[in-house]
CSV table of C-alpha atoms and ligand atoms in Angstrom, one decimal:
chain,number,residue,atom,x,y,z
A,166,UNK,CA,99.1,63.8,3.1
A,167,UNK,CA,98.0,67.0,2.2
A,168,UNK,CA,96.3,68.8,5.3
A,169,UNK,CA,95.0,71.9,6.3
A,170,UNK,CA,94.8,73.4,9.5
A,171,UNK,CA,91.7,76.0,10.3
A,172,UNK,CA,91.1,78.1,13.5
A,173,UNK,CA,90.9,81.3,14.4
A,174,UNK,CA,93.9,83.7,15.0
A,175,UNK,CA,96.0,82.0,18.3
A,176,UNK,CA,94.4,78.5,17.7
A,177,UNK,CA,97.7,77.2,17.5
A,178,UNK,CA,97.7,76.2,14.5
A,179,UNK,CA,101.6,77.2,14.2
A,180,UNK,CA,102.4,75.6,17.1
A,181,UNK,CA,100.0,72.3,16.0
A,182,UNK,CA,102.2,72.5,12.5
A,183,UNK,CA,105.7,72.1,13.8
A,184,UNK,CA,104.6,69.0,15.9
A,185,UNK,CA,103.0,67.7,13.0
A,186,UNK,CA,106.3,68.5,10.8
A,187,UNK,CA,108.0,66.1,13.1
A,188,UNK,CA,105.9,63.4,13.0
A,189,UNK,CA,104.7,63.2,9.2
A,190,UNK,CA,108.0,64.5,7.6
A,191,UNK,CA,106.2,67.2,5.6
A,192,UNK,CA,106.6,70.6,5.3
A,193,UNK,CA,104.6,73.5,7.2
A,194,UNK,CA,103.2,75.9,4.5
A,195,UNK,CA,102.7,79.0,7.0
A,196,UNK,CA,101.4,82.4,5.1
A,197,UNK,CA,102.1,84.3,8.1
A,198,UNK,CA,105.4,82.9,8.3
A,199,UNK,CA,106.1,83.5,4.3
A,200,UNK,CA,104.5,87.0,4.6
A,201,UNK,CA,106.8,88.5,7.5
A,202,UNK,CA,109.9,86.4,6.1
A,203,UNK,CA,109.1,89.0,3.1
A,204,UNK,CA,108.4,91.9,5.3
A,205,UNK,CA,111.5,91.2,6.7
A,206,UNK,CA,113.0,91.2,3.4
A,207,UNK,CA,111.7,94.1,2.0
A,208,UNK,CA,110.4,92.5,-1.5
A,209,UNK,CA,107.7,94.3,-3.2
A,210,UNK,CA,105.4,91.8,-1.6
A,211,UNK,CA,106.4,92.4,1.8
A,212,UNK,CA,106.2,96.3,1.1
A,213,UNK,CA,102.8,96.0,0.7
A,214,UNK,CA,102.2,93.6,3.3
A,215,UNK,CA,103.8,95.2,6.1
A,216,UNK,CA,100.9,97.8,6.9
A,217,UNK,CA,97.8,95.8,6.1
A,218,UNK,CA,99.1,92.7,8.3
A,219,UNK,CA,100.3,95.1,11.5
A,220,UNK,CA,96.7,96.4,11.6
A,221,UNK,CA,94.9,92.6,11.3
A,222,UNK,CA,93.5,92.9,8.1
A,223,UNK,CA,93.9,90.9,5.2
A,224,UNK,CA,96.8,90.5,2.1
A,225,UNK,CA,95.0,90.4,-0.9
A,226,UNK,CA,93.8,87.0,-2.3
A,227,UNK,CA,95.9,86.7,-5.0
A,228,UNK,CA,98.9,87.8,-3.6
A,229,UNK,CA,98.8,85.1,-1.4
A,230,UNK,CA,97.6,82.3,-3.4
A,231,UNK,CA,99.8,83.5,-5.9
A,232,UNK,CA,102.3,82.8,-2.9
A,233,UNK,CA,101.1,79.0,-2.0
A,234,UNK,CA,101.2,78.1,-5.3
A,235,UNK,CA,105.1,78.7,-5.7
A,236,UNK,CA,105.9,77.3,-2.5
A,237,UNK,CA,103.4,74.0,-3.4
A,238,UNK,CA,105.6,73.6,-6.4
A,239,UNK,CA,109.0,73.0,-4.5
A,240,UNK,CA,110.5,69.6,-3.9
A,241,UNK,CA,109.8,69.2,-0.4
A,242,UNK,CA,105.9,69.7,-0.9
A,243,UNK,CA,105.8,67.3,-3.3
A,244,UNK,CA,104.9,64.1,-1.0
A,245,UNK,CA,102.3,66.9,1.3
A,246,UNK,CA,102.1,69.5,2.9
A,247,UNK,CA,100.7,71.4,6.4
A,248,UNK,CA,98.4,74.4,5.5
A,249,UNK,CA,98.4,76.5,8.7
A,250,UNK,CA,96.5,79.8,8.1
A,251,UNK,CA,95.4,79.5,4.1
A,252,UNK,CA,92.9,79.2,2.5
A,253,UNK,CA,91.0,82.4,4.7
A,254,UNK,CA,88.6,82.7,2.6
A,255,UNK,CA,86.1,81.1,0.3
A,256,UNK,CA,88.2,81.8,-2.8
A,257,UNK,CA,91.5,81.0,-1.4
A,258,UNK,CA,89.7,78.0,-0.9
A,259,UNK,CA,88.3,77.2,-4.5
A,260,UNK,CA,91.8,78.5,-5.8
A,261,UNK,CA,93.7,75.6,-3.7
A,262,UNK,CA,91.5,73.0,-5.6
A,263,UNK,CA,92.8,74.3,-8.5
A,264,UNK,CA,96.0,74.9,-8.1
A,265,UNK,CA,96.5,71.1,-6.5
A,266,UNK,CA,93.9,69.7,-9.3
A,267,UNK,CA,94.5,66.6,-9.7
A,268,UNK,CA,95.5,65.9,-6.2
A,269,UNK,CA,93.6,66.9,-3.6
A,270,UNK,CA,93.1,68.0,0.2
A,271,UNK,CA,93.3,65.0,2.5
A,272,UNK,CA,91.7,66.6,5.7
A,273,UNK,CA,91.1,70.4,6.8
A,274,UNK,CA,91.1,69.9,11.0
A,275,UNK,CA,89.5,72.7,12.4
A,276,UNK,CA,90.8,73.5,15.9
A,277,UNK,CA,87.9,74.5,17.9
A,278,UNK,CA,88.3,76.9,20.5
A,279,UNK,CA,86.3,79.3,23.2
A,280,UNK,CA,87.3,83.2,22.3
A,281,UNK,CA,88.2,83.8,25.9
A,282,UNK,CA,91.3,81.1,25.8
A,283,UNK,CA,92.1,83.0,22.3
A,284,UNK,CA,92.6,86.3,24.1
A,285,UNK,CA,94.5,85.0,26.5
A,286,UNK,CA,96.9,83.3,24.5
A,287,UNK,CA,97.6,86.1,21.9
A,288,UNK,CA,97.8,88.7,24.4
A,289,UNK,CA,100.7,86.2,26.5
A,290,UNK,CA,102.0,85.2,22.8
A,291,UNK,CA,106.3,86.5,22.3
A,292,UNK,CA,108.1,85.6,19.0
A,293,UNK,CA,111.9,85.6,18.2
A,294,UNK,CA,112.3,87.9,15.4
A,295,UNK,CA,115.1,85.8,14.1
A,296,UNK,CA,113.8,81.9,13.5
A,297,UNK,CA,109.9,82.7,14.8
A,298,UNK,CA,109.9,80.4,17.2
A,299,UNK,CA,106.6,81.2,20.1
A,300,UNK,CA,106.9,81.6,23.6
A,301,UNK,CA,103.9,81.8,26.0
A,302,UNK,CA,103.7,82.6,29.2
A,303,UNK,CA,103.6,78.8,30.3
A,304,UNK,CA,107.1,78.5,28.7
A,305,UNK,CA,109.0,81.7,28.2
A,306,UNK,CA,112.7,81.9,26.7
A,307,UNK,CA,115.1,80.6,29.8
A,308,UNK,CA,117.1,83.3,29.1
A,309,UNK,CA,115.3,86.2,29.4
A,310,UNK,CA,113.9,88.4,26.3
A,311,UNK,CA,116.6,85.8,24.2
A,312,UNK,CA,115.1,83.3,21.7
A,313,UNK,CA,116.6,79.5,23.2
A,314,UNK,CA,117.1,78.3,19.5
A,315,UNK,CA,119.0,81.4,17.9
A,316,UNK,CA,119.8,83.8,20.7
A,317,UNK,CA,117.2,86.4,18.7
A,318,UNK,CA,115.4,88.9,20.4
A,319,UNK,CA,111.7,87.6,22.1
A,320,UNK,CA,109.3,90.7,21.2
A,321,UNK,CA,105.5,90.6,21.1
A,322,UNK,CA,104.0,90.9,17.3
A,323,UNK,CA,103.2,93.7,16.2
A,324,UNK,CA,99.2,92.1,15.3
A,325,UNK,CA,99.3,91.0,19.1
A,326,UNK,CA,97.8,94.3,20.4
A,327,UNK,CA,93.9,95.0,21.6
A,328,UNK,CA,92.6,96.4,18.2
A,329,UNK,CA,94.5,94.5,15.6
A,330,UNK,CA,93.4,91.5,17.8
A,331,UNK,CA,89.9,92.6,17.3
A,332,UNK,CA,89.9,93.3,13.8
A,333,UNK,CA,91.6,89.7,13.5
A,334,UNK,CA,88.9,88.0,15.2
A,335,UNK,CA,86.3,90.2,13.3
A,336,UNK,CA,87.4,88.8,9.7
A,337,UNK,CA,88.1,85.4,11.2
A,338,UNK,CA,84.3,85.4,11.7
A,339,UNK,CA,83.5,86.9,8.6
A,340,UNK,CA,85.9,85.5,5.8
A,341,UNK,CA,87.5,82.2,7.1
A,342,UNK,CA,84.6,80.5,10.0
A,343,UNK,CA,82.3,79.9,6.8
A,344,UNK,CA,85.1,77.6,5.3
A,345,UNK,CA,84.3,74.7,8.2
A,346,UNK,CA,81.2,74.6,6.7
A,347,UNK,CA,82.9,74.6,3.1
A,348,UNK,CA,85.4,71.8,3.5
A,349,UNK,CA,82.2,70.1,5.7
A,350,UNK,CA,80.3,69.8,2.6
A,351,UNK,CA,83.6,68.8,0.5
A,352,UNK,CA,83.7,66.0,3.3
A,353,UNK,CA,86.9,66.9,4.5
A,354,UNK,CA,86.5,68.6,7.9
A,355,UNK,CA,87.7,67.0,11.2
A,356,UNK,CA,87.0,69.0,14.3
A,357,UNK,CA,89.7,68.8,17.4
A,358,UNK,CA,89.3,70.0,20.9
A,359,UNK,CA,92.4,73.0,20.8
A,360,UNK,CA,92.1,73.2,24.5
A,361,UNK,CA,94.6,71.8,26.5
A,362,UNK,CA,98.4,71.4,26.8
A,363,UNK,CA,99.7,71.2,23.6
A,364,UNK,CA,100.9,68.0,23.7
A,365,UNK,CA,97.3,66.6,24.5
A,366,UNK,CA,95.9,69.0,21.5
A,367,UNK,CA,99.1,67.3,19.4
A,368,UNK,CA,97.7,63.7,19.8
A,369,UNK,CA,94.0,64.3,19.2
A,370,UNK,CA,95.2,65.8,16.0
A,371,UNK,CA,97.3,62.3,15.2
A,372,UNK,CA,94.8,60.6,16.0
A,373,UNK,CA,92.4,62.3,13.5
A,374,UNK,CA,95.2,62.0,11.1
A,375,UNK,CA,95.5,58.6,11.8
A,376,UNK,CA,91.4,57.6,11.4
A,377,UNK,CA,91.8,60.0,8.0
A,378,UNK,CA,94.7,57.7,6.9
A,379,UNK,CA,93.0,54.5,7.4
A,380,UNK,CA,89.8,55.6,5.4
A,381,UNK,CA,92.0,56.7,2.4
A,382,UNK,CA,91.3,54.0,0.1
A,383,UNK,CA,94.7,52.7,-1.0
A,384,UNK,CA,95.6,52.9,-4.7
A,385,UNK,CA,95.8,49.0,-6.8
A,386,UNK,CA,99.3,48.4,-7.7
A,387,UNK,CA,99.9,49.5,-10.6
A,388,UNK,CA,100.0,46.9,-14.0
A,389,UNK,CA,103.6,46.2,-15.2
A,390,UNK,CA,103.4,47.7,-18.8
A,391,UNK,CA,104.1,45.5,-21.8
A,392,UNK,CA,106.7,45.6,-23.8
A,393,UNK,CA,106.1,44.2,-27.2
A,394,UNK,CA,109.3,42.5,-28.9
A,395,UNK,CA,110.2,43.3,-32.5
B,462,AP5,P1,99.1,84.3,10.8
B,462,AP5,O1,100.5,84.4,11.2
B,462,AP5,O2,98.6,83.1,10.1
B,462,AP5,O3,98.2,84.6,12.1
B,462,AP5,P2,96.9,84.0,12.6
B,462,AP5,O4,96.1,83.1,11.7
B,462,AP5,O5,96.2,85.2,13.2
B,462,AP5,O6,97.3,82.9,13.6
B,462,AP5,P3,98.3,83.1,14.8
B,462,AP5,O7,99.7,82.9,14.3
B,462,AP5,O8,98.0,84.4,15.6
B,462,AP5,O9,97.8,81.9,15.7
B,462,AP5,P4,98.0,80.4,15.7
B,462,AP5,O10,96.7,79.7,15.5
B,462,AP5,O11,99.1,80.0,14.7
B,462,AP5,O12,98.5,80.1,17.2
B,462,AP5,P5,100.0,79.9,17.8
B,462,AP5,O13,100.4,78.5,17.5
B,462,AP5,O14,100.9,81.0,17.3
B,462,AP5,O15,98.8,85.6,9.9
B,462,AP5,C1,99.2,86.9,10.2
B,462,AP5,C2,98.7,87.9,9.2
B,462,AP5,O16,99.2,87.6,7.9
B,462,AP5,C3,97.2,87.9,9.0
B,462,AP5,O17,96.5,88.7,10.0
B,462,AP5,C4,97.1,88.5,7.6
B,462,AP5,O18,97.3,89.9,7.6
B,462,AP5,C5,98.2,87.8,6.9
B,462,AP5,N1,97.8,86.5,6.3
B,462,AP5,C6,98.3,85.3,6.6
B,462,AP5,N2,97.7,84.4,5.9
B,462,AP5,C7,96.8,85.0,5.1
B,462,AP5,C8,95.9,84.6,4.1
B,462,AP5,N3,95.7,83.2,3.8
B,462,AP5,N4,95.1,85.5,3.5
B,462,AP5,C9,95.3,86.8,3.7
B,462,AP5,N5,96.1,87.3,4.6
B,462,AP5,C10,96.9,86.4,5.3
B,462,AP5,O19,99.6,80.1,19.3
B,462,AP5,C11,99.3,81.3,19.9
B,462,AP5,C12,99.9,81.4,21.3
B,462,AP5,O20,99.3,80.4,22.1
B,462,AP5,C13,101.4,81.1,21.4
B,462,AP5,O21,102.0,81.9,22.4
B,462,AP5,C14,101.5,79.7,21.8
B,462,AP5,O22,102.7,79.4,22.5
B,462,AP5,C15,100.3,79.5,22.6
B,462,AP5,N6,99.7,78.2,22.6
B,462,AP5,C16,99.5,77.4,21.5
B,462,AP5,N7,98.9,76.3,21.8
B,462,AP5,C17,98.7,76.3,23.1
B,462,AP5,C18,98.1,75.4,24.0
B,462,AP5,N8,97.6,74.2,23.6
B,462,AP5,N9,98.0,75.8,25.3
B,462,AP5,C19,98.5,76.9,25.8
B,462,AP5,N10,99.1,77.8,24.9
B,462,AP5,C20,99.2,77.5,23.6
C-alpha cells in the first residue's frame, strides 16, 4: 500500500510511521528525516536546508520532490511506502501523482488534532542526534540525556523552540491544511482521532488501513499467455 500520513507539525506522524513500518513491512519515507540525515552530512542539499528548516520554514518544492522521487525508486519502496510529512503543499501533491503515475495513493490519513495537545507535545519532544529516535516526556531515555537504542546524545530540535514552532504551525495552516480537502476530493482521505496513547492512535490507524484494504478492489488473475507452436 502506498499511504500518506498528514497532520500538523507534532501530530505524530513519525511516531504513527514506525508502528506502521512494523506492521505492513514497508518503508517510512520521512522528509524531515531525509533532510537532517543531509544536514548532518553536509551535501549541497543539506547546506541549504540547514537554515531554512531551524527557523520552520519550508525547503523548496522541488528540492524535496526531487528528493521523494529518488527514494520512491529504491527496492524497498517498490511494494509501498509511508509518506510522513510530504506532500506539504498543493504541488508536492500534484507532483506525487506524477511521479507514482501509473500507481497511485492508496489512502492519505489525516491525524486530527486540537493545537493545544500540539504545543505540548513539541515543546516536551527530545531526539537522539544519532538514530532519531523521539522521546517525550511520558517516556524519556532511561538513561538520562542517552538515546536507549544507540547510546546518542537526547537534545531537543533545533525547530522545537516558541517561534519556529509558530512559524511551523503558521504554514501548516496555510500550505499543507488545504491538502485534506485535496486528497478529500481525490477520495482518498481517512480522518483518525491522534489523541491518545499512542498505541490507541496506532490501532485506529490499522483499522482505517484495514477498511481501506478491503475496499481495494482486487485485481482478476491474470490470463496465462499463449504460446503458439511452430
Ligand atoms: P518534519 O520532521 O516532517 O517535522 P513536522 O512535520 O513539523 O513534524 P514533526 O516531526 O514535528 O511531528 P510529527 O507529526 O512527526 O510528530 P512526532 O511523532 O515527532 O519536518 C521538519 C522540517 O523539514 C520542516 O519544518 C521543513 O523545514 C522541512 N520539510 C520536511 N518535509 C518537507 C516538505 N515536504 N516540504 C518542505 N519542507 C519540508 O511526535 C511529536 C512528539 O509527541 C514526540 O515527542 C512524540 O514522542 C510525542 N507523541 C507522539 N504521539 C503521541 C501520543 N499519541 N501521545 C503523547 N505523545 C505523543
Amino acid at each position: 500500500m502506498r499511504i500518506i500520513l498528514l497532520g500538523p507539525p507534532g501530530a505524530g506522524k513519525g511516531t504513527q510511521a514506525v508502528r506502521l513500518v512494523e506492521r505492513l513491512g514497508i518503508p517510512q519515507l520521512s522528509t524531515g528525516d531525509m533532510l537532517r540525515a543531509a544536514v548532518a552530512a553536509g551535501t549541497p542539499i543539506g547546506l541549504k536546508a540547514k537554515a531554512i528548516m531551524d527557523t520552520g520554514q519550508l525547503v523548496s518544492d522541488d528540492v524535496v520532490v526531487g528528493i521523494v522521487a529518488d527514494r520512491i525508486e529504491e527496492e524497498d519502496a517498490r511494494k509501498g511506502f509511508i509518506l510522513d510529512g510530504f506532500p506539504r503543499t498543493t504541488y508536492q501533491a500534484e507532483q506525487l501523482e506524477a511521479i507514482t503515475s501509473p500507481g497511485h495513493i492508496d489512502l492519505a490519513i489525516y491525524l486530527e488534532i486540537p493545537t493545544e495537545v500540539v504545543l505540548g507535545r513539541l515543546a516536551g519532544r527530545r531526539v537522539c542526534t544519532e538514530c532519531g529516535t523521539n522521546y517525550s516526556p511520558q517516556s524519556p531515555p532511561k538513561a538520562g540525556t542517552r538515546c536507549d537504542v544507540c547510546g546518542g546524545e537526547v537534545v531537543q530540535r533545533k525547530d522545537d523552540t516558541e517561534g519556529a514552532i509558530r512559524r511551523r504551525l503558521t504554514l501548516y495552516e496555510q500550505e499543507t491544511a488545504p491538502l485534506i480537502a485535496w486528497y478529500q476530493g481525490h477520495d482518498k482521505l481517512v480522518t483518525v482521532d491522534a489523541v491518545g496513547h499512542p498505541d490507541e492512535v496506532n490501532a485506529r490507524l490499522i483499522r482505517a488501513i484495514d477498511d481501506r484494504r478491503q475496499a481495494i478492489p482486487v485485481p482478476p488473475p491474470a490470463r496465462p499467455t499463449r504460446t503458439t507452436n511452430a
